Coordinates of C-alpha atoms and ligand atoms in Angstrom, one line a residue:
M21 CA 16.7 -65.3 -33.9
E22 CA 19.4 -61.8 -33.8
A23 CA 17.5 -58.9 -34.2
I24 CA 18.2 -55.2 -33.4
I25 CA 15.5 -53.1 -32.0
A26 CA 16.0 -49.7 -31.7
V27 CA 14.8 -48.1 -28.3
L28 CA 13.7 -44.0 -28.6
P29 CA 12.5 -43.5 -25.0
G30 CA 11.7 -39.7 -25.8
D31 CA 10.6 -37.4 -22.9
G32 CA 8.8 -38.1 -19.6
I33 CA 7.2 -41.2 -18.8
G34 CA 8.3 -42.5 -22.2
V35 CA 11.7 -43.4 -21.0
E36 CA 10.1 -45.2 -17.3
V37 CA 7.7 -47.6 -19.6
T38 CA 10.5 -48.4 -22.4
A39 CA 12.8 -49.7 -19.6
E40 CA 10.0 -52.0 -18.7
A41 CA 9.3 -53.1 -22.2
V42 CA 13.1 -53.7 -22.7
K43 CA 13.0 -55.6 -19.7
V44 CA 10.2 -57.9 -20.8
L45 CA 11.6 -58.5 -24.5
A46 CA 15.1 -59.6 -22.6
A47 CA 13.1 -61.9 -20.6
V48 CA 11.3 -62.9 -24.0
A49 CA 15.0 -63.4 -25.6
E50 CA 16.3 -65.5 -22.6
H51 CA 13.2 -68.0 -22.8
F52 CA 13.1 -68.5 -26.4
G53 CA 16.7 -68.4 -27.3
H54 CA 16.9 -65.1 -29.1
R55 CA 19.3 -62.6 -29.4
F56 CA 17.8 -59.1 -29.1
S57 CA 19.9 -55.7 -29.0
F58 CA 18.6 -52.4 -28.1
P59 CA 20.7 -49.4 -29.2
T60 CA 18.8 -46.2 -28.0
A61 CA 18.5 -42.8 -29.8
I62 CA 17.3 -39.4 -28.7
V63 CA 13.8 -37.8 -30.0
G64 CA 11.6 -35.4 -29.3
G65 CA 12.3 -32.9 -26.4
A66 CA 15.5 -34.3 -25.3
A67 CA 16.9 -34.2 -28.9
I68 CA 16.0 -30.4 -29.4
D69 CA 17.9 -30.3 -25.4
E70 CA 20.7 -31.9 -27.2
T71 CA 21.1 -31.1 -30.4
G72 CA 18.8 -28.5 -31.3
T73 CA 16.5 -30.7 -33.5
A74 CA 13.7 -32.9 -32.8
L75 CA 14.6 -35.9 -34.8
P76 CA 18.7 -36.0 -35.3
D77 CA 19.8 -37.8 -38.5
E78 CA 21.5 -40.5 -36.3
T79 CA 18.6 -41.3 -34.7
L80 CA 16.6 -41.9 -37.9
N81 CA 19.8 -43.6 -39.4
L82 CA 19.3 -46.3 -36.3
C83 CA 15.7 -46.5 -37.1
R84 CA 16.2 -47.5 -40.6
H85 CA 18.8 -50.1 -40.1
S86 CA 16.7 -52.0 -37.1
A87 CA 14.3 -54.5 -37.3
A88 CA 11.7 -52.4 -35.4
I89 CA 11.3 -49.5 -33.6
L90 CA 10.4 -49.1 -29.6
F91 CA 9.0 -45.6 -29.0
G92 CA 8.0 -44.0 -25.6
A93 CA 6.4 -40.6 -25.6
I94 CA 7.6 -37.2 -26.4
G95 CA 6.5 -33.6 -25.3
G96 CA 6.3 -31.5 -21.9
P97 CA 6.0 -27.9 -20.8
K98 CA 9.6 -27.2 -21.3
W99 CA 9.0 -27.4 -25.0
D100 CA 5.4 -26.1 -25.1
D101 CA 6.0 -22.4 -26.2
P102 CA 3.7 -22.2 -29.2
R103 CA 6.1 -19.6 -30.7
A104 CA 8.9 -21.9 -30.7
A105 CA 10.6 -22.9 -34.1
V106 CA 11.2 -26.7 -33.0
R107 CA 8.7 -28.7 -31.2
P108 CA 9.1 -32.1 -29.9
E109 CA 6.0 -33.6 -31.9
Q110 CA 8.1 -32.8 -35.0
G111 CA 10.2 -35.7 -34.3
L112 CA 7.3 -37.7 -34.3
L113 CA 6.0 -36.7 -37.3
A114 CA 9.0 -36.5 -39.0
L115 CA 10.0 -40.5 -38.2
R116 CA 6.2 -41.3 -39.1
K117 CA 7.1 -39.5 -42.5
G118 CA 10.4 -40.5 -43.1
L119 CA 9.9 -44.1 -42.3
G120 CA 7.0 -44.3 -44.2
L121 CA 4.9 -45.7 -41.6
Y122 CA 1.3 -44.8 -43.0
A123 CA -0.7 -47.4 -41.1
N124 CA -1.3 -46.7 -37.3
L125 CA -3.0 -50.0 -35.6
R126 CA -4.7 -49.0 -32.0
P127 CA -6.3 -52.1 -31.0
V128 CA -8.6 -51.6 -28.0
K129 CA -9.6 -54.7 -25.8
L130 CA -10.9 -54.3 -22.3
S131 CA -8.8 -57.1 -19.9
A132 CA -11.0 -59.1 -17.9
G133 CA -11.1 -57.5 -14.7
L134 CA -10.9 -54.0 -15.6
V135 CA -14.1 -53.7 -16.2
A136 CA -14.2 -51.1 -13.0
S137 CA -11.6 -49.0 -14.3
S138 CA -13.4 -48.0 -16.8
T139 CA -15.8 -44.6 -16.8
L140 CA -18.5 -46.1 -18.8
K141 CA -21.0 -49.1 -17.3
P142 CA -19.9 -52.4 -17.6
E143 CA -22.6 -53.5 -19.6
V144 CA -21.9 -51.0 -22.2
V145 CA -17.7 -51.9 -22.4
S146 CA -17.7 -55.4 -21.5
G147 CA -16.5 -57.2 -24.3
V148 CA -15.0 -54.0 -26.3
D149 CA -12.5 -55.8 -28.9
L150 CA -12.1 -53.3 -31.6
I151 CA -9.0 -52.0 -33.7
V152 CA -8.5 -48.6 -34.8
V153 CA -6.6 -48.3 -38.2
R154 CA -5.8 -44.7 -38.6
E155 CA -3.9 -43.1 -41.4
L156 CA -0.8 -41.6 -40.4
T157 CA 1.2 -40.0 -42.9
G158 CA -1.4 -37.8 -45.0
G159 CA -4.3 -35.7 -44.2
L160 CA -4.1 -32.6 -42.1
Y161 CA -0.9 -33.6 -40.1
F162 CA 1.1 -33.0 -43.9
G163 CA -1.0 -31.4 -46.0
Q164 CA 0.4 -28.1 -47.6
P165 CA -0.1 -25.2 -47.1
S166 CA 0.5 -25.0 -43.5
R167 CA 0.9 -21.6 -42.1
R168 CA -0.2 -18.6 -40.5
W169 CA 0.3 -15.0 -41.6
T170 CA -1.1 -11.8 -41.0
D171 CA -2.8 -9.4 -43.7
D172 CA -5.3 -6.2 -43.4
S173 CA -8.2 -8.1 -41.9
G174 CA -6.1 -9.9 -38.9
R175 CA -4.3 -12.7 -38.4
K176 CA -5.0 -15.9 -39.9
A177 CA -4.0 -19.7 -40.4
V178 CA -4.4 -22.4 -42.9
D179 CA -3.9 -26.3 -42.4
T180 CA -4.7 -28.6 -45.6
L181 CA -6.7 -31.7 -45.7
I182 CA -5.7 -33.4 -48.7
Y183 CA -5.6 -37.5 -49.9
S184 CA -4.6 -39.2 -52.7
E185 CA -6.0 -42.2 -54.4
H186 CA -3.4 -44.4 -53.2
E187 CA -2.8 -43.0 -49.7
V188 CA -6.6 -44.2 -49.1
E189 CA -6.4 -47.3 -50.4
R190 CA -3.5 -48.8 -49.5
V191 CA -4.8 -48.2 -45.7
V192 CA -8.1 -49.4 -46.3
Q193 CA -6.5 -52.4 -47.7
V194 CA -4.9 -52.7 -44.4
A195 CA -7.8 -52.6 -42.9
C196 CA -9.5 -55.2 -44.9
D197 CA -6.5 -57.9 -44.1
L198 CA -7.1 -57.3 -40.4
A199 CA -10.7 -57.7 -40.3
R200 CA -10.3 -60.7 -42.6
G201 CA -8.3 -62.5 -39.5
R202 CA -11.0 -61.1 -37.0
R203 CA -15.1 -60.3 -37.3
K204 CA -14.7 -59.4 -41.0
K205 CA -16.2 -55.6 -40.7
V206 CA -14.8 -52.9 -41.2
T207 CA -16.1 -49.3 -40.5
S208 CA -14.7 -46.9 -42.8
V209 CA -14.9 -43.3 -40.5
D210 CA -15.5 -40.3 -42.7
K211 CA -17.2 -36.7 -42.7
Q212 CA -18.3 -36.9 -46.5
N213 CA -21.7 -34.8 -46.1
V214 CA -19.1 -31.9 -45.7
L215 CA -15.5 -32.7 -47.1
S216 CA -14.1 -33.3 -50.5
S217 CA -11.6 -35.1 -49.1
S218 CA -14.0 -37.3 -47.3
R219 CA -16.0 -38.2 -50.4
L220 CA -13.2 -39.4 -52.3
W221 CA -12.1 -41.4 -49.2
R222 CA -15.7 -42.8 -48.9
E223 CA -15.5 -43.5 -52.6
I224 CA -11.9 -45.8 -52.7
A225 CA -13.1 -47.0 -49.5
T226 CA -16.2 -48.8 -51.1
E227 CA -13.9 -49.7 -54.4
V228 CA -11.6 -51.5 -52.0
G229 CA -14.8 -53.0 -50.2
A230 CA -15.8 -54.3 -53.4
R231 CA -12.4 -56.3 -53.9
N232 CA -12.8 -57.7 -50.4
P233 CA -16.1 -59.7 -50.4
D234 CA -15.3 -61.8 -47.4
V235 CA -15.3 -58.5 -45.4
V236 CA -18.1 -55.9 -44.8
V237 CA -17.4 -52.4 -45.6
E238 CA -19.3 -50.2 -43.9
H239 CA -19.1 -46.4 -43.7
M240 CA -20.0 -44.0 -40.9
L241 CA -19.8 -40.4 -40.5
V242 CA -17.2 -39.4 -37.9
D243 CA -19.2 -37.2 -35.5
T244 CA -21.8 -40.4 -35.4
C245 CA -18.8 -42.8 -34.9
A246 CA -17.7 -40.5 -31.9
M247 CA -21.2 -41.0 -30.4
Q248 CA -21.3 -44.5 -31.5
L249 CA -18.0 -45.8 -29.5
V250 CA -19.6 -44.4 -26.2
R251 CA -23.2 -46.1 -26.7
D252 CA -22.7 -49.4 -28.2
P253 CA -18.8 -49.8 -28.8
C254 CA -19.0 -54.0 -29.3
Q255 CA -20.6 -52.9 -32.6
F256 CA -17.3 -52.3 -33.9
D257 CA -14.4 -54.3 -35.2
V258 CA -12.2 -52.8 -37.3
I259 CA -12.5 -48.8 -37.8
V260 CA -10.5 -47.1 -40.4
T261 CA -10.1 -43.5 -40.7
E262 CA -8.1 -40.7 -41.6
N263 CA -5.0 -39.0 -39.5
M264 CA -6.8 -36.2 -37.7
F265 CA -10.3 -37.9 -36.9
G266 CA -8.6 -41.5 -36.0
D267 CA -6.2 -39.3 -33.5
I268 CA -9.4 -37.9 -32.0
L269 CA -11.4 -41.5 -32.0
T270 CA -8.4 -43.2 -30.6
D271 CA -8.0 -41.2 -27.3
E272 CA -12.4 -41.2 -27.1
A273 CA -12.0 -45.0 -27.5
S274 CA -8.9 -45.6 -24.5
V275 CA -11.7 -44.6 -22.1
L276 CA -13.3 -48.0 -23.2
A277 CA -10.3 -49.8 -22.1
G278 CA -9.9 -48.5 -18.5
S279 CA -7.0 -46.6 -19.0
M280 CA -4.6 -45.0 -21.5
G281 CA -2.0 -46.8 -19.7
M282 CA -3.2 -50.1 -21.1
L283 CA -3.5 -49.6 -25.1
P284 CA -0.3 -50.5 -27.5
S285 CA 0.3 -49.3 -30.8
A286 CA 1.9 -50.1 -34.3
S287 CA 2.8 -47.9 -37.0
L288 CA 3.4 -50.0 -40.0
A289 CA 5.1 -49.3 -43.3
D290 CA 5.1 -52.0 -46.4
G291 CA 6.9 -54.6 -45.2
K292 CA 8.2 -55.6 -41.8
L293 CA 9.6 -52.0 -40.5
G294 CA 7.3 -50.7 -37.8
M295 CA 7.4 -48.6 -34.7
Y296 CA 5.7 -49.4 -31.9
E297 CA 4.6 -47.2 -29.2
P298 CA 1.8 -46.6 -26.1
I299 CA -1.0 -44.7 -27.5
H300 CA -0.8 -42.2 -24.0
G301 CA 1.7 -39.5 -24.3
S302 CA 4.7 -38.1 -21.7
A303 CA 2.8 -37.3 -18.9
P304 CA 4.9 -34.7 -17.4
Q305 CA 2.9 -34.4 -14.2
I306 CA 4.0 -38.1 -12.9
A307 CA 6.8 -38.7 -14.8
G308 CA 10.2 -39.6 -12.9
Q309 CA 8.0 -40.9 -9.5
N310 CA 7.5 -44.7 -10.8
V311 CA 4.0 -44.5 -11.1
A312 CA 3.1 -44.9 -14.6
N313 CA 2.1 -48.0 -15.9
P314 CA 3.9 -49.8 -18.7
I315 CA 1.3 -52.1 -19.8
A316 CA 0.8 -50.2 -22.8
A317 CA 4.0 -50.1 -23.7
I318 CA 4.8 -54.1 -22.8
L319 CA 1.6 -54.5 -24.9
S320 CA 3.6 -52.6 -27.7
A321 CA 6.4 -54.8 -27.3
A322 CA 4.2 -57.9 -28.0
M323 CA 2.9 -56.3 -31.1
L324 CA 6.3 -55.6 -32.1
L325 CA 7.5 -59.4 -31.7
R326 CA 4.3 -60.6 -33.9
L327 CA 4.0 -58.0 -36.5
S328 CA 7.9 -57.0 -37.1
L329 CA 9.8 -60.2 -36.0
D330 CA 7.5 -63.1 -37.0
C331 CA 7.5 -64.1 -33.5
P332 CA 3.5 -65.1 -32.6
A333 CA 4.1 -67.5 -29.5
E334 CA 6.5 -64.7 -28.0
A335 CA 3.8 -62.0 -28.5
D336 CA 1.1 -64.4 -26.7
A337 CA 3.9 -65.2 -23.8
V338 CA 4.1 -61.5 -23.5
E339 CA 0.4 -60.9 -23.6
R340 CA -0.3 -63.9 -21.0
A341 CA 2.3 -62.6 -18.5
V342 CA 0.2 -59.4 -18.6
Q343 CA -3.1 -61.0 -18.0
Q344 CA -1.2 -63.3 -15.3
V345 CA -0.4 -60.2 -13.2
L346 CA -3.6 -58.4 -13.5
D347 CA -5.5 -61.8 -12.4
E348 CA -3.1 -61.7 -9.7
G349 CA -4.4 -58.5 -8.7
Y350 CA -1.5 -56.1 -9.4
R351 CA -2.4 -52.9 -10.6
T352 CA -0.4 -49.3 -11.2
A353 CA -2.2 -46.2 -9.6
D354 CA -4.4 -45.5 -13.0
I355 CA -6.1 -48.9 -12.7
Q356 CA -6.5 -49.7 -9.5
S357 CA -9.8 -50.8 -7.5
A358 CA -11.2 -52.5 -4.5
D359 CA -8.9 -55.2 -3.5
T360 CA -5.7 -54.5 -5.7
K361 CA -2.1 -54.7 -5.1
V362 CA -1.0 -51.0 -6.2
V363 CA 2.6 -51.5 -7.5
G364 CA 4.9 -48.9 -9.2
T365 CA 6.1 -48.8 -12.7
C366 CA 9.4 -51.0 -12.0
E367 CA 7.5 -53.6 -9.8
M368 CA 4.7 -53.9 -12.5
G369 CA 7.7 -54.5 -15.3
D370 CA 9.2 -56.9 -13.4
L371 CA 6.3 -59.3 -12.5
I372 CA 5.4 -59.4 -16.0
A373 CA 9.0 -60.2 -16.9
S374 CA 9.2 -63.1 -14.1
R375 CA 5.9 -64.8 -15.7
I376 CA 7.6 -64.9 -19.0
A377 CA 7.3 -68.6 -19.9
R378 CA 6.8 -71.0 -23.0
S379 CA 3.2 -72.2 -22.9
Ligands
IPM404 C1 -0.7 -39.5 -31.5 C2 -0.2 -38.2 -30.7 C3 0.4 -37.5 -31.5 C4 -0.4 -37.6 -32.7 C5 1.5 -36.0 -31.2 C6 2.2 -36.5 -30.1 C7 1.6 -35.2 -32.3 O1 -1.8 -37.5 -29.8 O2 0.2 -40.4 -31.3 O3 -1.7 -39.7 -31.0 O4 -1.4 -36.1 -32.7 O5 -0.3 -38.2 -33.8
MG405 MG1 -3.7 -38.5 -29.7

């Protein structure tokens, strides 16, 4: 097949890890007889430096005309001034909104052999296999008003948590569809004891659950969920939640998998277009040193193959190659342990690309 895969490396280690994911996708194309092209565009801090905006029109247009988007990471101390009018993060949020990427899938699976990399006890994390579906285009991140002002009583600021029925319904349905192919359990997470938006969320989630009788939809308060994720993470199959709760819970959940450097994600719209990115950030403190872990970006490329290009065998081949390299004892610095061989970003990408094979 032929496919255009837009590559948006962004800032910091985003540049290094997307290069390795492209390397692996090129190996897939060669082995499976596909023709992928990888046009690159700027976003985030890199785009602010060059154009003054975090998401130039050309970048958004390229994404609209591509089969899928491979995204690196954005941000860094250079653009961190809280008073700045443009921020790198605006680029990411504008992409999510502009492309209608409302369902953010963040699988958390502990690879065999990485149990020692987690800070949690082996008996707690062994066997973890959950996926968080984070609502990505609503809630506090986009609600209006969102602003800051000063009046007689001093400085004030407001953000708004708003959800419509339709926004909740479609994302909970995505969670139910995913659960159907897994252990058939959805945990819908809210704060209904305090927030009106959460009471609406729970009501709609219950209705969607009733329309999906083969899936069990349970409800959990977000504070309880934060606690249960580290107490007994194996109880979870699919978690679905609003934008900011999902942001916080997925950073917490990443600890279960040993390192942020292991976790991929997919952001999906209706239809086949998707944006795929590691869940880690731009890690400016290690950028440019060839030490970042490219596995999250490479596993994101596997999700891209499976979900946007309908290439499940190719996606399996990437995931197998990653597991094989880990089984052989190769590790980047973030996941090293006794008796492992530490390699750099580029070498890890080479190793994985060289193990791509048809089964
Ligand atoms: C994430 C990140 C982003 C978010 C930032 C960079 C805007 O933390 O994708 O989880 O908060 O959504
Ligand atoms: Mg986050």
